[in-house]
Amino acid sequence: MQLHHVTRSHPQRKARRIGRGGKRGTYSGRGIKGLGARAGGKFRPEERDILKKIPKLRGYKFKSRRQKPAVVNIADLMRRFPDGALVSPETLLRMGLMRRTKGRVGRVKILGNGTLKKKFVFRDVSFSRSVKEAAAVPATAGVGR
């Protein structure tokens, strides 16, 4: 079993807000005495605390930890780089075609928006299927690593 196989067994219900006045009666949904009736910290089992720390199925703020690659189009490379230039994450950063993510030079993906007419030397970049199918990468560009 993997984390993406985990699903809810029951649909999520909106929690009932308690401690409000109005038509809730004398105790405002808190019952009579005990920990639930008092203000302040809540007592709950340790298992629930562990479950709440797992990000899966925990609301709209959950984002994947994997960083998405910076996207650069062939048209941008044609405009900014001379013929025979080295295209790597570092050179793309220097030319202003990508930014650092969390202080690091991240991954780069070359997309096929435009036509490749110059020869480039590519290093440490990945390519979209359209760029590979156009035979632009292996034929006209010296692909490094």
Short mmCIF file of C-alpha atoms in Angstrom, two decimals:
data_model
loop_
_atom_site.label_atom_id
_atom_site.label_comp_id
_atom_site.label_asym_id
_atom_site.label_seq_id
_atom_site.Cartn_x
_atom_site.Cartn_y
_atom_site.Cartn_z
CA MET A 1 0.00 0.00 0.00
CA GLN A 2 1.22 3.47 -0.84
CA LEU A 3 0.15 6.88 0.37
CA HIS A 4 -1.81 7.68 -2.80
CA HIS A 5 -3.99 4.59 -2.20
CA VAL A 6 -5.31 6.00 1.09
CA THR A 7 -8.82 7.40 0.75
CA ARG A 8 -11.48 8.54 3.15
CA SER A 9 -13.92 5.85 4.31
CA HIS A 10 -16.54 8.50 5.13
CA PRO A 11 -17.05 11.90 3.53
CA GLN A 12 -15.74 14.84 5.52
CA ARG A 13 -18.36 16.52 7.67
CA LYS A 14 -18.14 20.12 8.72
CA ALA A 15 -17.42 20.34 12.44
CA ARG A 16 -20.22 21.69 14.60
CA ARG A 17 -19.15 24.95 16.19
CA ILE A 18 -19.86 24.84 19.88
CA GLY A 19 -19.77 27.49 22.54
CA ARG A 20 -21.92 29.91 20.53
CA GLY A 21 -24.97 31.54 22.01
CA GLY A 22 -28.27 32.02 20.24
CA LYS A 23 -30.60 29.02 20.01
CA ARG A 24 -28.15 26.53 21.48
CA GLY A 25 -29.68 26.62 24.95
CA THR A 26 -28.11 26.92 28.36
CA TYR A 27 -24.89 25.02 27.71
CA SER A 28 -24.31 26.06 24.07
CA GLY A 29 -23.66 22.51 22.83
CA ARG A 30 -21.04 21.76 25.50
CA GLY A 31 -23.05 19.47 27.74
CA ILE A 32 -22.91 19.97 31.50
CA LYS A 33 -19.60 19.34 33.29
CA GLY A 34 -16.25 17.85 32.35
CA LEU A 35 -13.30 18.73 30.15
CA GLY A 36 -15.47 19.39 27.12
CA ALA A 37 -17.46 22.01 28.99
CA ARG A 38 -14.43 23.99 30.13
CA ALA A 39 -12.58 26.66 28.22
CA GLY A 40 -8.92 26.27 27.30
CA GLY A 41 -6.86 23.34 26.03
CA LYS A 42 -8.45 20.18 24.71
CA PHE A 43 -7.75 16.64 25.77
CA ARG A 44 -7.56 14.15 22.94
CA PRO A 45 -5.88 10.81 22.18
CA GLU A 46 -2.30 10.71 20.98
CA GLU A 47 -3.28 8.72 17.86
CA ARG A 48 -5.31 11.66 16.60
CA ASP A 49 -2.30 13.97 16.97
CA ILE A 50 -0.22 11.57 14.87
CA LEU A 51 -2.93 11.39 12.20
CA LYS A 52 -3.22 15.16 12.02
CA LYS A 53 0.50 15.44 11.25
CA ILE A 54 0.12 13.36 8.06
CA PRO A 55 -0.46 15.81 5.21
CA LYS A 56 -2.44 13.38 3.02
CA LEU A 57 -6.15 14.27 2.77
CA ARG A 58 -5.67 17.31 4.95
CA GLY A 59 -7.18 20.22 3.12
CA TYR A 60 -6.39 22.71 0.38
CA LYS A 61 -3.06 23.81 1.83
CA PHE A 62 -1.40 20.46 1.03
CA LYS A 63 1.14 20.83 -1.75
CA SER A 64 3.48 18.29 -3.23
CA ARG A 65 7.05 18.36 -1.93
CA ARG A 66 8.47 17.73 -5.39
CA GLN A 67 9.61 20.95 -7.01
CA LYS A 68 8.38 21.53 -10.53
CA PRO A 69 11.02 22.26 -13.15
CA ALA A 70 11.50 25.75 -14.55
CA VAL A 71 10.04 25.92 -18.04
CA VAL A 72 11.96 27.49 -20.94
CA ASN A 73 10.70 27.62 -24.53
CA ILE A 74 12.87 27.09 -27.59
CA ALA A 75 11.83 30.54 -28.83
CA ASP A 76 13.44 32.08 -25.71
CA LEU A 77 16.67 30.16 -26.35
CA MET A 78 16.74 31.35 -29.97
CA ARG A 79 16.31 34.95 -28.84
CA ARG A 80 18.87 35.00 -26.02
CA PHE A 81 21.65 32.53 -26.89
CA PRO A 82 24.18 32.66 -29.75
CA ASP A 83 24.85 29.69 -32.03
CA GLY A 84 26.85 26.90 -30.32
CA ALA A 85 26.18 28.18 -26.80
CA LEU A 86 26.01 25.97 -23.72
CA VAL A 87 22.48 25.74 -22.31
CA SER A 88 22.46 24.65 -18.66
CA PRO A 89 20.54 25.72 -15.55
CA GLU A 90 23.39 28.04 -14.57
CA THR A 91 23.52 29.81 -17.95
CA LEU A 92 19.71 30.12 -18.04
CA LEU A 93 19.84 31.70 -14.59
CA ARG A 94 22.49 34.16 -15.75
CA MET A 95 20.42 35.12 -18.81
CA GLY A 96 17.34 35.73 -16.64
CA LEU A 97 15.25 32.90 -18.12
CA MET A 98 14.73 31.19 -14.75
CA ARG A 99 14.92 31.93 -11.04
CA ARG A 100 16.35 30.17 -8.04
CA THR A 101 13.87 28.11 -6.03
CA LYS A 102 14.54 28.08 -2.29
CA GLY A 103 18.05 29.40 -2.91
CA ARG A 104 18.95 26.64 -5.36
CA VAL A 105 19.29 26.35 -9.10
CA GLY A 106 16.49 23.90 -9.84
CA ARG A 107 15.65 21.54 -12.68
CA VAL A 108 14.91 22.88 -16.17
CA LYS A 109 12.61 21.57 -18.89
CA ILE A 110 12.84 22.77 -22.49
CA LEU A 111 9.44 23.05 -24.22
CA GLY A 112 8.83 23.08 -27.96
CA ASN A 113 7.28 26.52 -28.39
CA GLY A 114 9.30 27.76 -31.36
CA THR A 115 11.67 26.18 -33.88
CA LEU A 116 15.26 25.28 -33.18
CA LYS A 117 17.46 26.73 -35.94
CA LYS A 118 20.72 27.12 -34.03
CA LYS A 119 22.99 24.49 -32.56
CA PHE A 120 23.17 24.39 -28.77
CA VAL A 121 25.02 22.22 -26.29
CA PHE A 122 22.52 21.12 -23.63
CA ARG A 123 23.60 20.05 -20.16
CA ASP A 124 21.45 19.00 -17.16
CA VAL A 125 18.13 19.84 -18.82
CA SER A 126 15.15 17.68 -19.75
CA PHE A 127 13.00 17.99 -22.85
CA SER A 128 9.31 17.74 -23.63
CA ARG A 129 8.06 15.05 -25.99
CA SER A 130 7.41 17.57 -28.77
CA VAL A 131 11.04 18.73 -28.68
CA LYS A 132 12.29 15.13 -28.83
CA GLU A 133 9.87 14.14 -31.61
CA ALA A 134 10.87 17.12 -33.73
CA ALA A 135 14.33 15.46 -33.80
CA ALA A 136 15.69 18.86 -32.94
CA VAL A 137 17.54 17.74 -29.85
CA PRO A 138 19.80 14.88 -30.99
CA ALA A 139 20.21 16.00 -34.62
CA THR A 140 20.93 19.72 -34.39
CA ALA A 141 22.15 20.08 -30.82
CA GLY A 142 25.04 18.39 -29.12
CA VAL A 143 23.32 16.87 -26.11
CA GLY A 144 25.56 16.71 -23.08
CA ARG A 145 24.69 14.39 -20.16
#
